[in-house]
Each structure stands twice: as C-alpha cells, then as structure tokens.
C-alpha cells in the first residue's frame, strides 16, 4: 500500500538508483523520503508494542511457579514443568481432541454459512424484502451467549422444551431425549447455536464484496447467453473468491478459540467428556483454582497452535494458486 | 464477557487498584503517626455508602477512628482480592471471602497477614464463641483472621405444605418417609388437576466440579452415614465416596431418579431456577439451606399474597432406615477479617486494630452494622427489629448502608445469626413460626452433625491437580445416577481418582489433620 502513496521519485534520486538492483533503496534514503509515512506509522506501532507485545512479558509465568505476592521477579523458575504436566497429564488428549474436533466442525459448517446466506440474499430482487431479512438476521449477533443458552434451554429442555417435545411427538413416543445432557448432542447444539448467532452478521463482508462486482460483467455474461446459474458460477463466485480466501485464513487463526461462555454454559456432568476444551480448562485451572502458571502454559500452547494454523492455511492458499495474506 | 475483555478488565483493575490503594496507603503512611485512620476492603451488595453518611459517622464515633473503606461489589470481590494481594499495597483490614483459596494461602504464608491464632483471648468479643467454627476457619492450621459468623447448620428440607395436607401425609422423619412423600407427590396428583404432571423432588445441576460442595447429594450421603467430605475410619482418612454407607445413599438417590420422582432435567437445571418448579407447582421437595424457605415464602407472596403462608413447610435432617441420624452441618462462617502487616507493623499497632474490631463485634457494634441506629431507622418490638418509616428517602439511605454494606463487617452477628443484634420482624404467623422452627431444628441437628475434619488443612496436590481430579468422581456419580455407568465402572473411576493423585491428597490431609489435632 505504501508504494502507492509514494511521491514520484525525483530525477536525482532516479539517477542515484542507477546501477543498483532494481527496487532496492538504501534504508536512510527511504526513511528520509517517506518520513511522513513513517511518522504516521508510529502511533500504530506504539499501540502494538504497548498492548500486544509488552503484555507478552506476562507469558513468562508459564515457566515459573507464580505467586502474586512474590511477583514476577521473585517467583521461582521451574523451566518446562507445567508443559510436561500438560503433555503427560490425562487431560491433554481429550482437550486436544475436543478442541480440534469442534474446530473442524466449525470450519465445515459454520464458515460456509454466511457465504451461502450472502449469495442467497444477493439473488433476491425485491430490495425491501432483502433489507428486511438482512436486518433481521443481524439481531442474534447482538445477543449475549447467556441469552442464547437460555433460549436453547427453553427449546430443548427435556422437561418443557418446545422443540424437544415436538420432536418427541413426531417420532411417535418412546423415551424422551435429553438434548442438553447427552454427550452425542453436545456438538450439534454448539454448531446450531453458532450458526444461528453468527451466520447473519458474517454476511456483511461478503455482501460488500458482492456489491463490488462490476454489473457489466453480468451484462456481458447475459449477452453470451448465460443463465442465472452460469452467471453465478462464472461471475459471482470468482469475484468473491479472494474475500473467501482471506476470511478463511483469518478464521483459521481463531479456530481453536471456542467461545468460552458458549461452551461453559452448555457443560454439565454428563457431557463434560466431550465439552472440555482448552478455553474452559484454562478458566477452570487459572481463575477458579489459582493455578496461574499452569493455565498460562495451556494458553500459550493454544496460542502456538493457532499460529501454526494461520501459517499452514496461508501456505495452503498459496499452494492452491490463491493470493495469501502474507 | 470475552476472554480478551476480561483480561483487559483485569489489567485495568490492576492499574486502578494500584492507583487507588497507593493513594490510600499514602494516606495511611501519614496517618501512621496518629494512626487515626483505618483502611479497609469490604464486599458490597448495593450502592456504596457515603463516607460522611449517618451510619459511617456513627461507626467512626463508636470505634474512635476515621475509616477509609474500599467497597468492592460482591460479584467481583474474589478477583479484586487476588489483584489486591498481587499489588503489594494492602489495606489494613481486609475481608477475605475465600481464606482457603491458593492466592490468599500463598500471600498469608509469605507473611502478608498477622497470624491471630493465639492473639484473640484478650478481646472479649473477638474470642471465638464456637470452637468448631474456629477450627473450620483455619488456613493450614493457622487463623489469619476473625471469622464472620454464619449458622453452623443450615441444611433442611423444604416441602409443599398444601400438597402434604391434601394427600394426608406427615412431615418426614426418616429417609423412607421422604421417599414415600416423593412417590405420592409424583403419582397421587397433589395439585388435583387430574393429570400426572408433578414430581417429588427438585434437583439442580450443581455448579462447579468439587465433590463436596453442600449439594443435596452430599446432604443425602451424610444422612446414610458417609463422611462429610473426609472422615476417619479405623485411624485412616477416607473420602466421602469410598465407604459402604455411600453406596447405600447412591442406591437411595438412584431409586428417585429411576422411578421418575425427580425433575426430568435434574442433570441440567440451573441452580438459579431451583425455586421455579416449586412455585409453579411442578415439584414439591427441595433439599438445601433453611433460608430457601424464606425465599419460597417471598416467591409465593408475589403470586398470591392471601395464601402464601400455607404453601411452605420445613423439616430438618432425616434419620436413615435403621433409625440412626447423621446431620449435614455447614462451616459456620463466611470468610474472615484479616489484618495485613503492611502498615500495622508492631504488636502495639496490632493491639490497637484488634481493639477497634472488638468494638465492632460488641453488642453495640453488632446492632449498628446489622440493624442501624435504634430510634432512627428501627425500633424494637418483642425482641425483633421493626423498620420505622422505611419509605422515607433518608431512612432508605440508612437501610441501604446497613443491609447492603456495613453488615459485611459483622463478625458475631449476621443474617440468620442475630448475635448481639436483632432479627428483623416477619409479617405472617407462619413465617414467625418458621424462624423459630429454624433455630430449634438447627440446635437439634447440631447434636448429630458430622463435621468435615479436613477443613483447616490444605492439600498442595489438591490445589495443583484439582482441575484434573475434581471432576472424576463428581461426574462419575452423576453418570451412575443417570444410568450411564454401572457400579463397577463407577468404582473404576474412584480407583482412577486414587491413582491420579487422590492417594497423595489423603496422605497430605491426614498429616495436616494430625498436626491440627482435630
């Protein structure tokens, strides 16, 4: 981006560049030439240093037996003890599996949902109806997970759940299914909640991309005799493909972040074996048990795994012939 | 709140606390010469009192010192305590709600608070009145503060009184009685609508994963003779879930669930909604603390002010089938009031602070912090406190300052334990009877109370591995009751608990208990 804003190089500068490798400018010259741009960069840099990098100092407690009263400097260092405990402990396998499995389900079902909804909305011709639907499906985004959970409980509770008793009567009696308590229903419920809450809001960015498609392309396609389906396949989809790829890479970094409140509220004694994920475990160990160091170690591991996912999907995107993020 | 926002908030809290506390401690340092100001950190349940308000002025007059109180909303009190403990700028006097929590234990053992184990005998009002509570409130065999008293026994059964009368049943005395009542409530149409749409007992999903957590399950375990959390058997410490009596209790509870005598969503019902099925007329039995009866009175009152006093009855702990009775006690306290060493450095200074606390714990002080100012916002009738003019804005301020704030400084009196103060008058005869019955039942059941010997001790392994260990047996019990585990599989889970660190916890606790001499 910065190069677009660069002032046209002066003759003298161009002369000086002759004989060098093309595109290379000495650092000092560059600094001087683009000084205003660099100056504008400073607040942003400061923000990242102050609020993103400096706090990482706190990660050091993952390698300590941290006691708040003793502070960072006096708490004893214990090396990789907490990581060893984590990797050899009985919880690790289950946590990793649950987290990854939910991440996979999210990628398969939740990620494509807003794209599909946006495409459907895009095909609507009555704009009043379209805007109406759009506003309606944004609403769930603004509800807290606690409310979403309460709604789920009202619908699926074995005692008075509307949907639960509806399914029960449709399926012709038999024992009632306790959707809220059975492990096999935990993941479907999580995915359903996510779909309901996030798909509408997620359409915004795709609708923006769709709005940017040149209408001439459609016209040209129509002239060539393309029907609705052909227009969609050859014009619409290629136009928003870069957006989809960028969103996919960005999402991959957050795949391991299950929404804490969502999982925590749905967890109970009967479904804990499938419900425990890294995020709830960190809360449980760190906040309720005061195991700051262990919790930080778990969180750090999750962070590293997230970085691997981002780089992995970026690499994959490039391999598949798309433009990556970096 | 997302994790990121929570973290940001924690960071902000640290900053503001550091600023606020350093400001306070600045004042404290100056005041050290004349030591006329005392800084405190206290939980708050409403809006913070005005430091120049009538109650604070009266308290300051009583103790002869200025108060500088940091009021912290109760919901975030523990988080704020952790942050304050980490900030090395402690107020002189702090209410510590979780005095067994790792962060307080570590701070206290690092020397941040005065050890008051042998120091309270000189102070007539601070001297522990209950030996049991004094032991229960120990932190690793030491008392780092003065306990804030609560009833030592609060367990009770609340039953729909009108249903009992309709089906012509007696109040339960044994576990078998309770089963019969639950069965009748489920099958004999107690609400008389001709439909079989009621159940006997209401069980909620218990929050957290700690096994011993005052849940209805724990209460029923103890009724059958199992230890309360841990107990001594033949000179060895055993957990609640590894004695034959425990299995008797499980069979009893499982019978309720298998026969449909409990709410179908017993594994998932939120504790905050525990009263709803009772008031809506779906279920008729709750095993919980006795004050729940008061909540239910209030709930029915909103529904129908005419008949609300005919709907709630309360019974105490039950004896098991062979007639022996074991009752489930509570710890008898809710947190402690600790004195930090940061500004109170010498024994003489400590003496001065303890004298102040002694005055607060006296009869005069208790009335002031739990009732208010006699003749101003309340009067005394038949030994009960009655509010005067409670719609008057000034009185509202006083009542708020007392009930939502200063009562938290009560050490010898609180809700449910009047101590030197007065209990508030309840309007209906049924409620007055209930209050009387509550105290009678408490004294009766205390004679058969099974106390938890491990309370004064902390196991390092339990702290470190709790996240892994706690859910094992807690979840296994629920799964067994739901029919997802057989008894053999449940026992295998118990063995897994032993093998993953349970054995070590028992050893550490037993060592600690022998040191306390409890």
Short mmCIF file of C-alpha atoms in Angstrom, two decimals, chain B residues 147-427:
data_model
loop_
_atom_site.label_atom_id
_atom_site.label_comp_id
_atom_site.label_asym_id
_atom_site.label_seq_id
_atom_site.Cartn_x
_atom_site.Cartn_y
_atom_site.Cartn_z
CA UNK B 147 -14.33 -15.46 61.23
CA UNK B 148 -17.58 -13.81 60.14
CA UNK B 149 -20.19 -15.97 61.79
CA UNK B 150 -22.93 -17.83 59.91
CA UNK B 151 -25.26 -20.56 61.17
CA UNK B 152 -23.25 -23.73 61.79
CA UNK B 153 -26.08 -25.83 60.44
CA UNK B 154 -28.30 -24.69 57.60
CA UNK B 155 -29.31 -27.91 55.87
CA UNK B 156 -33.06 -28.54 55.70
CA UNK B 157 -35.84 -29.96 53.56
CA UNK B 158 -38.48 -27.62 52.19
CA UNK B 159 -41.79 -29.25 51.27
CA UNK B 160 -45.05 -28.06 49.69
CA UNK B 161 -47.25 -27.84 52.78
CA UNK B 162 -50.57 -27.75 50.89
CA UNK B 163 -49.63 -30.91 48.94
CA UNK B 164 -48.76 -32.75 52.14
CA UNK B 165 -52.10 -31.80 53.66
CA UNK B 166 -54.06 -32.71 50.53
CA UNK B 167 -52.55 -36.19 50.42
CA UNK B 168 -52.83 -36.50 54.20
CA UNK B 169 -49.12 -37.12 54.76
CA UNK B 170 -46.93 -36.42 57.80
CA UNK B 171 -43.69 -34.41 57.80
CA UNK B 172 -40.77 -36.79 57.12
CA UNK B 173 -38.56 -38.12 59.90
CA UNK B 174 -36.66 -40.83 58.04
CA UNK B 175 -35.29 -41.25 54.56
CA UNK B 176 -38.05 -43.79 53.85
CA UNK B 177 -40.67 -41.17 54.76
CA UNK B 178 -39.15 -38.77 52.28
CA UNK B 179 -39.20 -41.42 49.54
CA UNK B 180 -42.89 -42.12 50.23
CA UNK B 181 -43.72 -38.43 50.06
CA UNK B 182 -41.84 -38.04 46.78
CA UNK B 183 -43.64 -41.08 45.39
CA UNK B 184 -47.04 -39.73 46.45
CA UNK B 185 -46.24 -36.26 45.06
CA UNK B 186 -45.44 -37.90 41.73
CA UNK B 187 -48.27 -40.40 41.47
CA UNK B 188 -51.21 -39.18 43.53
CA UNK B 189 -51.87 -35.87 41.80
CA UNK B 190 -51.17 -33.49 44.69
CA UNK B 191 -52.27 -30.42 42.72
CA UNK B 192 -55.61 -32.05 41.95
CA UNK B 193 -55.75 -31.19 38.25
CA UNK B 194 -56.42 -34.78 37.27
CA UNK B 195 -53.14 -35.08 35.39
CA UNK B 196 -49.97 -36.87 36.38
CA UNK B 197 -47.80 -33.79 35.80
CA UNK B 198 -45.90 -33.39 39.07
CA UNK B 199 -42.75 -34.84 40.54
CA UNK B 200 -41.49 -35.23 44.06
CA UNK B 201 -38.03 -33.78 44.46
CA UNK B 202 -36.33 -30.96 42.54
CA UNK B 203 -32.61 -31.48 41.94
CA UNK B 204 -30.46 -28.88 40.12
CA UNK B 205 -27.21 -29.13 38.20
CA UNK B 206 -24.63 -28.33 40.87
CA UNK B 207 -22.20 -25.64 39.74
CA UNK B 208 -18.51 -26.42 39.80
CA UNK B 209 -16.86 -29.79 39.94
CA UNK B 210 -15.77 -30.04 43.58
CA UNK B 211 -17.20 -33.22 45.03
CA UNK B 212 -18.06 -31.94 48.47
CA UNK B 213 -19.98 -28.75 47.81
CA UNK B 214 -23.04 -28.72 50.10
CA UNK B 215 -25.16 -30.14 47.28
CA UNK B 216 -28.33 -32.15 48.01
CA UNK B 217 -26.27 -35.23 47.09
CA UNK B 218 -23.74 -34.51 49.83
CA UNK B 219 -26.54 -33.99 52.35
CA UNK B 220 -28.08 -37.36 51.46
CA UNK B 221 -24.67 -39.10 51.62
CA UNK B 222 -24.26 -37.87 55.17
CA UNK B 223 -27.79 -38.93 56.17
CA UNK B 224 -26.80 -42.52 55.36
CA UNK B 225 -23.66 -42.22 57.46
CA UNK B 226 -20.99 -41.40 54.89
CA UNK B 227 -18.30 -38.91 55.96
CA UNK B 228 -18.77 -35.21 55.24
CA UNK B 229 -16.10 -34.79 52.53
CA UNK B 230 -13.49 -36.77 54.51
CA UNK B 231 -13.71 -38.83 57.66
CA UNK B 232 -11.65 -41.06 59.95
CA UNK B 233 -12.32 -44.81 59.70
CA UNK B 234 -10.10 -47.12 61.78
CA UNK B 235 -7.46 -44.43 62.14
CA UNK B 236 -7.32 -43.78 58.42
CA UNK B 237 -8.69 -40.85 56.49
CA UNK B 238 -11.21 -41.87 53.83
CA UNK B 239 -13.15 -39.81 51.30
CA UNK B 240 -16.94 -39.50 51.37
CA UNK B 241 -17.30 -41.75 48.33
CA UNK B 242 -15.35 -44.77 49.49
CA UNK B 243 -17.40 -46.22 52.35
CA UNK B 244 -20.28 -48.73 52.26
CA UNK B 245 -22.72 -46.10 53.56
CA UNK B 246 -22.04 -44.02 50.45
CA UNK B 247 -23.31 -46.84 48.26
CA UNK B 248 -26.47 -47.14 50.34
CA UNK B 249 -27.06 -43.45 49.71
CA UNK B 250 -26.44 -43.82 45.96
CA UNK B 251 -28.99 -46.64 45.72
CA UNK B 252 -31.47 -44.44 47.56
CA UNK B 253 -30.92 -41.45 45.25
CA UNK B 254 -30.91 -43.65 42.15
CA UNK B 255 -34.31 -45.01 43.13
CA UNK B 256 -35.71 -41.46 42.99
CA UNK B 257 -34.26 -40.93 39.55
CA UNK B 258 -35.10 -44.34 38.07
CA UNK B 259 -38.71 -44.10 39.23
CA UNK B 260 -39.10 -40.57 37.88
CA UNK B 261 -39.61 -38.94 41.27
CA UNK B 262 -37.32 -36.03 40.36
CA UNK B 263 -37.46 -33.37 37.67
CA UNK B 264 -36.52 -34.88 34.29
CA UNK B 265 -33.86 -32.17 33.75
CA UNK B 266 -32.16 -32.86 37.10
CA UNK B 267 -28.71 -33.06 35.47
CA UNK B 268 -29.03 -29.69 33.73
CA UNK B 269 -31.43 -27.45 35.69
CA UNK B 270 -29.69 -24.18 36.63
CA UNK B 271 -29.46 -23.60 40.42
CA UNK B 272 -30.73 -20.05 39.85
CA UNK B 273 -34.02 -21.58 38.65
CA UNK B 274 -34.26 -24.06 41.52
CA UNK B 275 -37.29 -22.36 43.08
CA UNK B 276 -39.27 -22.11 39.84
CA UNK B 277 -40.68 -25.67 39.65
CA UNK B 278 -41.57 -25.47 43.37
CA UNK B 279 -43.50 -22.24 42.98
CA UNK B 280 -45.04 -23.26 39.64
CA UNK B 281 -46.39 -26.40 41.31
CA UNK B 282 -44.35 -28.93 39.37
CA UNK B 283 -42.25 -30.33 42.20
CA UNK B 284 -42.67 -30.39 45.95
CA UNK B 285 -39.35 -31.10 47.74
CA UNK B 286 -36.08 -29.17 47.87
CA UNK B 287 -33.11 -30.23 49.96
CA UNK B 288 -30.96 -27.14 50.55
CA UNK B 289 -30.28 -24.42 53.12
CA UNK B 290 -33.06 -23.41 55.52
CA UNK B 291 -33.12 -19.81 54.25
CA UNK B 292 -34.51 -21.15 50.96
CA UNK B 293 -37.82 -21.49 52.78
CA UNK B 294 -37.75 -17.71 53.24
CA UNK B 295 -37.12 -17.22 49.50
CA UNK B 296 -40.04 -19.53 48.73
CA UNK B 297 -42.33 -17.63 51.12
CA UNK B 298 -41.40 -14.47 49.23
CA UNK B 299 -41.94 -16.19 45.86
CA UNK B 300 -45.43 -17.38 46.78
CA UNK B 301 -46.21 -13.98 48.24
CA UNK B 302 -45.67 -12.39 44.82
CA UNK B 303 -48.02 -14.94 43.30
CA UNK B 304 -50.81 -14.74 45.86
CA UNK B 305 -50.49 -12.63 48.99
CA UNK B 306 -53.56 -14.30 50.56
CA UNK B 307 -52.48 -17.91 50.72
CA UNK B 308 -48.70 -17.75 50.53
CA UNK B 309 -48.25 -18.77 54.15
CA UNK B 310 -49.96 -22.15 53.56
CA UNK B 311 -47.52 -23.43 50.98
CA UNK B 312 -44.16 -23.90 52.69
CA UNK B 313 -43.14 -26.39 55.36
CA UNK B 314 -39.67 -27.22 56.54
CA UNK B 315 -38.11 -30.35 58.03
CA UNK B 316 -34.64 -30.96 59.42
CA UNK B 317 -32.14 -33.68 58.62
CA UNK B 318 -33.51 -37.23 58.36
CA UNK B 319 -32.50 -40.47 60.04
CA UNK B 320 -31.62 -43.46 57.90
CA UNK B 321 -33.75 -46.65 57.80
CA UNK B 322 -32.15 -48.21 60.91
CA UNK B 323 -33.09 -45.11 62.93
CA UNK B 324 -29.59 -43.64 63.30
CA UNK B 325 -29.36 -39.96 62.48
CA UNK B 326 -26.49 -38.01 60.92
CA UNK B 327 -26.87 -34.35 60.05
CA UNK B 328 -25.13 -32.24 57.46
CA UNK B 329 -23.52 -29.13 59.00
CA UNK B 330 -22.10 -26.07 57.31
CA UNK B 331 -18.78 -24.42 58.08
CA UNK B 332 -20.27 -21.82 60.44
CA UNK B 333 -18.54 -18.86 58.85
CA UNK B 334 -18.36 -16.89 55.64
CA UNK B 335 -14.84 -15.65 55.15
CA UNK B 336 -12.61 -13.94 57.66
CA UNK B 337 -11.48 -10.44 58.54
CA UNK B 338 -7.71 -10.33 58.26
CA UNK B 339 -5.18 -7.68 59.34
CA UNK B 340 -2.37 -7.02 56.88
CA UNK B 341 1.16 -6.36 58.07
CA UNK B 342 1.88 -3.65 55.57
CA UNK B 343 1.12 -0.66 57.81
CA UNK B 344 0.28 -2.46 61.03
CA UNK B 345 3.84 -3.45 61.80
CA UNK B 346 4.22 -3.75 65.57
CA UNK B 347 2.33 -5.71 68.19
CA UNK B 348 1.18 -2.43 69.73
CA UNK B 349 -0.33 -1.29 66.44
CA UNK B 350 -1.99 -4.67 66.03
CA UNK B 351 -3.46 -4.36 69.51
CA UNK B 352 -4.96 -1.03 68.51
CA UNK B 353 -6.57 -2.50 65.37
CA UNK B 354 -7.91 -5.52 67.27
CA UNK B 355 -9.44 -3.21 69.89
CA UNK B 356 -11.30 -1.46 67.08
CA UNK B 357 -12.55 -4.76 65.68
CA UNK B 358 -13.54 -5.81 69.20
CA UNK B 359 -15.76 -2.75 69.45
CA UNK B 360 -17.33 -3.55 66.08
CA UNK B 361 -18.06 -7.08 67.30
CA UNK B 362 -19.65 -5.94 70.56
CA UNK B 363 -23.42 -5.82 71.10
CA UNK B 364 -23.46 -2.11 70.35
CA UNK B 365 -21.36 -2.54 67.22
CA UNK B 366 -23.39 -5.54 66.03
CA UNK B 367 -26.66 -3.62 66.27
CA UNK B 368 -25.13 -0.70 64.43
CA UNK B 369 -23.85 -2.76 61.48
CA UNK B 370 -26.79 -5.19 61.21
CA UNK B 371 -29.83 -3.10 62.22
CA UNK B 372 -28.83 0.55 62.14
CA UNK B 373 -29.49 3.29 64.67
CA UNK B 374 -32.20 2.43 67.20
CA UNK B 375 -34.96 5.03 67.32
CA UNK B 376 -33.87 6.43 63.97
CA UNK B 377 -34.40 3.74 61.33
CA UNK B 378 -35.75 0.91 63.51
CA UNK B 379 -37.43 0.18 66.82
CA UNK B 380 -37.54 -2.98 68.90
CA UNK B 381 -40.78 -4.96 69.38
CA UNK B 382 -40.90 -8.33 71.21
CA UNK B 383 -37.16 -8.65 70.70
CA UNK B 384 -37.48 -8.16 66.93
CA UNK B 385 -36.33 -5.14 64.96
CA UNK B 386 -39.06 -3.28 63.09
CA UNK B 387 -38.30 -0.62 60.50
CA UNK B 388 -39.53 2.91 61.12
CA UNK B 389 -40.76 4.95 58.20
CA UNK B 390 -38.95 2.82 55.67
CA UNK B 391 -40.32 4.72 52.65
CA UNK B 392 -38.62 7.93 53.80
CA UNK B 393 -35.65 8.68 51.48
CA UNK B 394 -33.29 9.33 54.39
CA UNK B 395 -34.26 6.03 56.01
CA UNK B 396 -33.78 4.26 52.68
CA UNK B 397 -30.20 5.53 52.64
CA UNK B 398 -29.57 4.29 56.17
CA UNK B 399 -31.16 0.91 55.46
CA UNK B 400 -29.14 0.54 52.28
CA UNK B 401 -25.91 1.44 54.08
CA UNK B 402 -26.65 -1.15 56.73
CA UNK B 403 -28.11 -4.06 54.76
CA UNK B 404 -26.06 -3.81 51.59
CA UNK B 405 -22.76 -2.71 53.06
CA UNK B 406 -21.90 -2.40 56.75
CA UNK B 407 -23.46 -5.73 57.74
CA UNK B 408 -20.47 -7.26 55.92
CA UNK B 409 -18.30 -6.08 58.81
CA UNK B 410 -20.34 -8.18 61.24
CA UNK B 411 -18.21 -10.80 62.95
CA UNK B 412 -20.51 -12.01 65.71
CA UNK B 413 -23.82 -11.28 64.02
CA UNK B 414 -25.23 -11.66 60.52
CA UNK B 415 -28.31 -12.81 58.64
CA UNK B 416 -29.55 -15.93 60.41
CA UNK B 417 -27.31 -15.42 63.46
CA UNK B 418 -28.55 -12.35 65.33
CA UNK B 419 -25.73 -12.49 67.88
CA UNK B 420 -25.95 -9.25 69.80
CA UNK B 421 -28.18 -7.65 67.17
CA UNK B 422 -31.90 -8.07 66.49
CA UNK B 423 -33.61 -10.28 63.94
CA UNK B 424 -36.00 -8.46 61.60
CA UNK B 425 -39.71 -9.00 62.17
CA UNK B 426 -41.50 -11.23 59.62
CA UNK B 427 -45.14 -10.29 58.94
#
